[in-house]
Short mmCIF file of C-alpha atoms and ligand atoms in Angstrom, two decimals:
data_model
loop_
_atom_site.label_atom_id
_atom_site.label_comp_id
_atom_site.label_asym_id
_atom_site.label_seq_id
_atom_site.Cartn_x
_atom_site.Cartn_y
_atom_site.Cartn_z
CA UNK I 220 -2.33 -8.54 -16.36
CA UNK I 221 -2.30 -6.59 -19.42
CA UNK I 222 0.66 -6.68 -22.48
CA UNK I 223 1.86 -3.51 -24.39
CA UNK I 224 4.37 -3.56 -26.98
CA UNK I 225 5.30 -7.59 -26.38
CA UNK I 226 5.86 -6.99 -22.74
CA UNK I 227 3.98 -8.48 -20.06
CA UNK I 228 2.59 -6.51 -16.61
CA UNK I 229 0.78 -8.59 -14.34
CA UNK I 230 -0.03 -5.43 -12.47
CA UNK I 231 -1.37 -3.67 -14.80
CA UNK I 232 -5.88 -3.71 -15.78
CA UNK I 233 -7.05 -1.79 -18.60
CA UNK I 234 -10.49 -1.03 -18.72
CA UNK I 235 -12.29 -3.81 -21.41
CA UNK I 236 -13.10 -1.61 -24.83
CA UNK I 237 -16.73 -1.74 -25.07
CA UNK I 238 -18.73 0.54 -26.96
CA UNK I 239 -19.35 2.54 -24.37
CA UNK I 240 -16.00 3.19 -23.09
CA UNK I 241 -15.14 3.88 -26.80
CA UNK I 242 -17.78 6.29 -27.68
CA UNK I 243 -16.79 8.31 -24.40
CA UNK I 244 -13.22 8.43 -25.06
CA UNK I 245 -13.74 9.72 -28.84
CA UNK I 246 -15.74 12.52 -27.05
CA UNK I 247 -13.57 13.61 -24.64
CA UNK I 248 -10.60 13.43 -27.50
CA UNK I 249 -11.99 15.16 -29.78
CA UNK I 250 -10.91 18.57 -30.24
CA UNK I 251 -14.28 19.97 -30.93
CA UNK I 252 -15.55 19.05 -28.10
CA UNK I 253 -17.07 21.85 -25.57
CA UNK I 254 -15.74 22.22 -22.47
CA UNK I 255 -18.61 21.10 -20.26
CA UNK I 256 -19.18 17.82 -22.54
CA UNK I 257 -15.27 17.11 -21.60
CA UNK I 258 -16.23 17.41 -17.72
CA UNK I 259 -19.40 14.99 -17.79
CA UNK I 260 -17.89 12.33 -19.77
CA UNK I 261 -14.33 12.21 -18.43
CA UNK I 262 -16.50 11.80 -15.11
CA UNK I 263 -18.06 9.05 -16.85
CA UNK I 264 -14.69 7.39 -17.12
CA UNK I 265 -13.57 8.16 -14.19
CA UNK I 266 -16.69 6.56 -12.51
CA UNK I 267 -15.92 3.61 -14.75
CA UNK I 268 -12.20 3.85 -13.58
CA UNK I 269 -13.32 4.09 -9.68
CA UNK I 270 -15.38 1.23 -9.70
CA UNK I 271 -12.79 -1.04 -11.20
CA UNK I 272 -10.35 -0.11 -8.57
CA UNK I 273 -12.58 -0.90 -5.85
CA UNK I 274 -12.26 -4.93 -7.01
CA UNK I 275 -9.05 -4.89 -6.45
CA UNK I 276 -9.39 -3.85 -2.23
CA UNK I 277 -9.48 -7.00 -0.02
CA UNK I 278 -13.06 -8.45 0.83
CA UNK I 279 -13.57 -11.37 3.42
CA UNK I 280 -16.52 -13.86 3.75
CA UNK I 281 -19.75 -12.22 5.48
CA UNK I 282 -23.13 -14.55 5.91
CA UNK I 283 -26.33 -12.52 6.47
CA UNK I 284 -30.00 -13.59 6.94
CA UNK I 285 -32.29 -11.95 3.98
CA UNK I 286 -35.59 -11.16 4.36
CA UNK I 287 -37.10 -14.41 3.55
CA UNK I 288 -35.20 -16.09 6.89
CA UNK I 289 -32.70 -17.79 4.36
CA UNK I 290 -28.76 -17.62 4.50
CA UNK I 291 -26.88 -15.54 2.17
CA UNK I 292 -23.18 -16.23 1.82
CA UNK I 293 -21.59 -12.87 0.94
CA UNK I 294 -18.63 -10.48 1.37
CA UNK I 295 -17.86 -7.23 2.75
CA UNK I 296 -14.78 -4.67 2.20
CA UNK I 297 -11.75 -5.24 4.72
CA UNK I 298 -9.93 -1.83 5.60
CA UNK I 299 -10.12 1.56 5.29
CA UNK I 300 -9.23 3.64 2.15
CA UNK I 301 -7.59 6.68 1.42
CA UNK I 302 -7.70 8.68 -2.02
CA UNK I 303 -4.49 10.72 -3.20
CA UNK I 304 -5.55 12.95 -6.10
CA UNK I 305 -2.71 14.23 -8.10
CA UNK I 306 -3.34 18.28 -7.77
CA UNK I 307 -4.57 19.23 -10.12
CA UNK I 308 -5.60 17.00 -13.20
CA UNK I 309 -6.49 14.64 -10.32
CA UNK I 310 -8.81 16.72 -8.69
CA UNK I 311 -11.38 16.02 -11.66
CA UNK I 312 -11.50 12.42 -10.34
CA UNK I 313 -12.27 12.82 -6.63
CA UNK I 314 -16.22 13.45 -6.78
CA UNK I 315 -16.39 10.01 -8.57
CA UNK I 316 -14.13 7.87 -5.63
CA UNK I 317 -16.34 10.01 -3.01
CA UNK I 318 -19.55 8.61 -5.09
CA UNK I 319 -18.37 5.05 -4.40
CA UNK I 320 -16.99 4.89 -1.16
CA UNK I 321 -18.82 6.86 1.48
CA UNK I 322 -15.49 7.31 4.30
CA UNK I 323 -12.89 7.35 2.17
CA UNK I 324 -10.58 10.00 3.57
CA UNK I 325 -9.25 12.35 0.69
CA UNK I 326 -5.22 13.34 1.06
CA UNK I 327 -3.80 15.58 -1.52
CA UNK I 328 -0.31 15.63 -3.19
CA UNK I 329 0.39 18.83 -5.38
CA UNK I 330 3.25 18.30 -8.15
CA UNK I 331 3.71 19.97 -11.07
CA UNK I 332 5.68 19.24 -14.61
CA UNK I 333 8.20 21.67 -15.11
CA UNK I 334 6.66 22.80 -18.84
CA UNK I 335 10.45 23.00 -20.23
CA UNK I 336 11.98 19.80 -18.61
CA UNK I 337 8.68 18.07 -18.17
CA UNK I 338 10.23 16.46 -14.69
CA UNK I 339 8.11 16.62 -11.88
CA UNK I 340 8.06 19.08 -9.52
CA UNK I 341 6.98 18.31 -5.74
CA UNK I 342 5.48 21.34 -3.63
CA UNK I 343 3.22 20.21 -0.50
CA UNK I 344 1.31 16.95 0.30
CA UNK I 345 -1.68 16.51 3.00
CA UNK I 346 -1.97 12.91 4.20
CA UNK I 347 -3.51 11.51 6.86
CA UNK I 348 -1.31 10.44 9.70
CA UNK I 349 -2.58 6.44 9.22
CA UNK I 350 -2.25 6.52 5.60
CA UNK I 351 0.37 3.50 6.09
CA UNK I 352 -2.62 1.54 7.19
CA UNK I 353 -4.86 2.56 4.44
CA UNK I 354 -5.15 1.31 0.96
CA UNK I 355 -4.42 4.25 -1.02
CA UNK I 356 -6.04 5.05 -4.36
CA UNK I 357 -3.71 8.03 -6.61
CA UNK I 358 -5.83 9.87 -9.06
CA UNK I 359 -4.42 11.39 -12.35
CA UNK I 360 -5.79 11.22 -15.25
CA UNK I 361 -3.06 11.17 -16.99
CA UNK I 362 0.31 9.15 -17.48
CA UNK I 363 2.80 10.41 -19.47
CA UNK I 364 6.49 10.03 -18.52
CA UNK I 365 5.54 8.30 -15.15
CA UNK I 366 7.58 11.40 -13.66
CA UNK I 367 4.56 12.78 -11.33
CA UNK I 368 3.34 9.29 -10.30
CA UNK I 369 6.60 8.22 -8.94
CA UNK I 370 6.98 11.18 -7.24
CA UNK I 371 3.88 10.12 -6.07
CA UNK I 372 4.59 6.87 -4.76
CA UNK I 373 7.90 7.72 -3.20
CA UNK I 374 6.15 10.20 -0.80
CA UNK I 375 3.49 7.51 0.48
CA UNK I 376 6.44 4.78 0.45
CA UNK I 377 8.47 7.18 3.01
CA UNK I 378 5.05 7.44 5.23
CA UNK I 379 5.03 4.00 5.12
CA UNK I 380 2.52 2.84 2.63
CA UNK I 381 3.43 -0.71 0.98
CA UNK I 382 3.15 -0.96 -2.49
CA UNK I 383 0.77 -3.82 -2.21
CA UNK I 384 -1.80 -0.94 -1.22
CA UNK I 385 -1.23 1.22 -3.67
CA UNK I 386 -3.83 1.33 -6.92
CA UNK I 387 -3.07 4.32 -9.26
CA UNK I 388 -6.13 5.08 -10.75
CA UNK I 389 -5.44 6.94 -14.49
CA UNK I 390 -7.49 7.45 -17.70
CA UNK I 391 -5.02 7.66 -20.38
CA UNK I 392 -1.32 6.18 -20.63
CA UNK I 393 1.81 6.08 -22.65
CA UNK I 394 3.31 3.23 -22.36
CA UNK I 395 6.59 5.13 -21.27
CA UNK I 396 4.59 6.07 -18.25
CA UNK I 397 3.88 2.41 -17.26
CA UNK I 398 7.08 0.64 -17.97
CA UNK I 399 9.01 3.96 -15.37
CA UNK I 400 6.06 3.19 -12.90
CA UNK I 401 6.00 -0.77 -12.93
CA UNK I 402 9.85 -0.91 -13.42
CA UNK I 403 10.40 1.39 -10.45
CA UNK I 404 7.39 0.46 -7.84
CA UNK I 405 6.73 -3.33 -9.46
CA UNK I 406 4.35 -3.91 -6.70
CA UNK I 407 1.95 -1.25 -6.86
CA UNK I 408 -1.13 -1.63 -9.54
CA UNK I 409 -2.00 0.61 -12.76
CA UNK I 410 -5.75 0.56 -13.33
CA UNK I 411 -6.36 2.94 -16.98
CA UNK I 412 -8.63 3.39 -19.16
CA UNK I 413 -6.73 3.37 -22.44
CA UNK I 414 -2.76 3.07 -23.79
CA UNK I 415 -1.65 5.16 -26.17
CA UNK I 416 1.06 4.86 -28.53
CA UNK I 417 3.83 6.92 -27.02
CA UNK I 418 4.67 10.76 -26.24
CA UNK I 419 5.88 13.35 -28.32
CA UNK I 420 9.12 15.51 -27.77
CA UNK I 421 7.14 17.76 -25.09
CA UNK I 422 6.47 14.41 -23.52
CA UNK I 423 2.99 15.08 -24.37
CA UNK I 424 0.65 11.20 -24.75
CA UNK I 425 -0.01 10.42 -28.51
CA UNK I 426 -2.97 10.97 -29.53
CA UNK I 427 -3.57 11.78 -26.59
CA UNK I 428 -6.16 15.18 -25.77
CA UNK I 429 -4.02 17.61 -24.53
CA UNK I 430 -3.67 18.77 -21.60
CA UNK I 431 -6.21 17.52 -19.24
CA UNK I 432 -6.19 19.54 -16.37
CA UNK I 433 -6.24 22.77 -18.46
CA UNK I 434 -9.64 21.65 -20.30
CA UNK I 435 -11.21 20.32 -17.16
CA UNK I 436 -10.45 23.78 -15.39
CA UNK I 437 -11.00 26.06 -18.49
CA UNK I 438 -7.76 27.33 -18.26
CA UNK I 439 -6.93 26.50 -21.71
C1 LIG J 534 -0.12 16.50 -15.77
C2 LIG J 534 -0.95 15.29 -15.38
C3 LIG J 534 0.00 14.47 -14.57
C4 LIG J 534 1.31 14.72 -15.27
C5 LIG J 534 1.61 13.56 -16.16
O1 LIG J 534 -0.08 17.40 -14.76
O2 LIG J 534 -2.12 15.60 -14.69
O3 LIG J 534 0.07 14.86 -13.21
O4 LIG J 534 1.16 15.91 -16.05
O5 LIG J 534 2.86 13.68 -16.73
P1 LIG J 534 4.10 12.80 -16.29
O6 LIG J 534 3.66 11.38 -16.26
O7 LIG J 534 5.11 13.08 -17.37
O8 LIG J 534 4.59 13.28 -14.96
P2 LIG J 534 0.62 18.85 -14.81
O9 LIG J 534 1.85 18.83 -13.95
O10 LIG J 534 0.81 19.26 -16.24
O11 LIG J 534 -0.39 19.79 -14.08
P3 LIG J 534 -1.98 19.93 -14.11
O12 LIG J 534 -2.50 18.77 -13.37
O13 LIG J 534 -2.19 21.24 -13.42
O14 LIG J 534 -2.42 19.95 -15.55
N1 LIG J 535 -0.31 16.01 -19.03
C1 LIG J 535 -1.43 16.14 -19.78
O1 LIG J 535 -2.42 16.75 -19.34
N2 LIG J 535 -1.42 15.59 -21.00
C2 LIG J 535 -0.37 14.92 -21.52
O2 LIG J 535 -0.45 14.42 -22.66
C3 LIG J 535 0.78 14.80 -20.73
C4 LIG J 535 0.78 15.36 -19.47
#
């Protein structure tokens, strides 16, 4: 649960603002920053991000004998998982869910923003043919006008994913991009690292960095 501008969204998490996550973020904001600082610290985040989202899968009760022939009372991951990176921003993500969850399965989604219009524009997906019994984890780093992660969701809704499995896993977001997401999909989950204060008339996220996938890729 999380509250931006006065309005509540129990599905929404936001990473906790320690130190740490606030020294990386001024890095990988900061315009003077060199390209191959950007990469290891958005990973950072990311990693950060990944392991968040993985609290939010189901877990059931498992009891296992330790080495000293005593009873520990534990738990262990129910169901299988499925990663959607966003191509491309969301490609910079994928090495860190891989890191975490050894076999995760990774399905792709390539949509684009149309640079004049800024609406989303859907090409090709690859998913796996039991994605609707998967808990599915979208990667994009970042949420602007919620265009390209509804887009998103509406092609793993008609395979017949359930919003209760899906966890959108972003870095930074305008809180444009959450209220079109929550208001439209209310039962899927937003885990980010940081809300911004809005987007600008390119729909670009204030303050924002840029554009992510460009600097990630060096095609800036
Ligand atoms: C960026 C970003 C998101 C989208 C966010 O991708 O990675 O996918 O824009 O904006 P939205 O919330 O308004 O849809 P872009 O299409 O620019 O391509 P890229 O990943 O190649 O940078
Ligand atoms: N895509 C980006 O990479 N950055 C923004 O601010 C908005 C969309």
């Amino acid at each position: 649960m999380a509250t931006i501008n006065g309005k509540e969204y129990p599905q929404l998490a936001i990473l906790k603002m320690t130190s740490q996550l606030r020294t990386l973020m001024t890095i990988i904001r900061n315009k003077d920053t060199k390209r191959n600082d950007f990469i290891f610290y958005s990973d950072r985040i990311n990693r950060l991000l990944v392991e968040e989202g993985l609290n939010y899968l189901p877990t059931r009760e498992k009891v296992v004998q330790t080495r000293t022939g005593e009873t520990y009372v534990g738990s262990e991951f129910v169901g299988k998982i499925c990663a959607v990176p966003i191509i491309r921003a969301g490609l910079s993500m994928q090495n860190s869910i891989r890191e975490v969850a050894k076999r995760i399965r990774i399905a792709h989604i390539l949509i684009q923003r149309d640079e004049a219009t800024a609406k989303p524009i859907f090409f090709k997906d690859w998913l796996p043919d039991d994605i609707e019994n998967r808990f599915v984890f979208i990667l994009d780093p970042m949420l602007a006008t919620g265009g390209s992660a509804n887009e998103t969701i509406r092609s793993l809704k008609l395979k017949g994913v359930g919003e209760d499995k899906i966890i959108f896993i972003n870095l930074v977001a305008a809180p444009e991009g959450i209220e079109a997401v929550l208001s439209a999909y209310p039962g899927i989950r937003i885990i980010t690292a940081e809300v911004d204060q809005g987007l600008d008339e390119n729909a670009y996220i204030l303050p924002g960095l840029g554009d992510f996938g460009d600097i990630y890729f060096g095609t800036d």
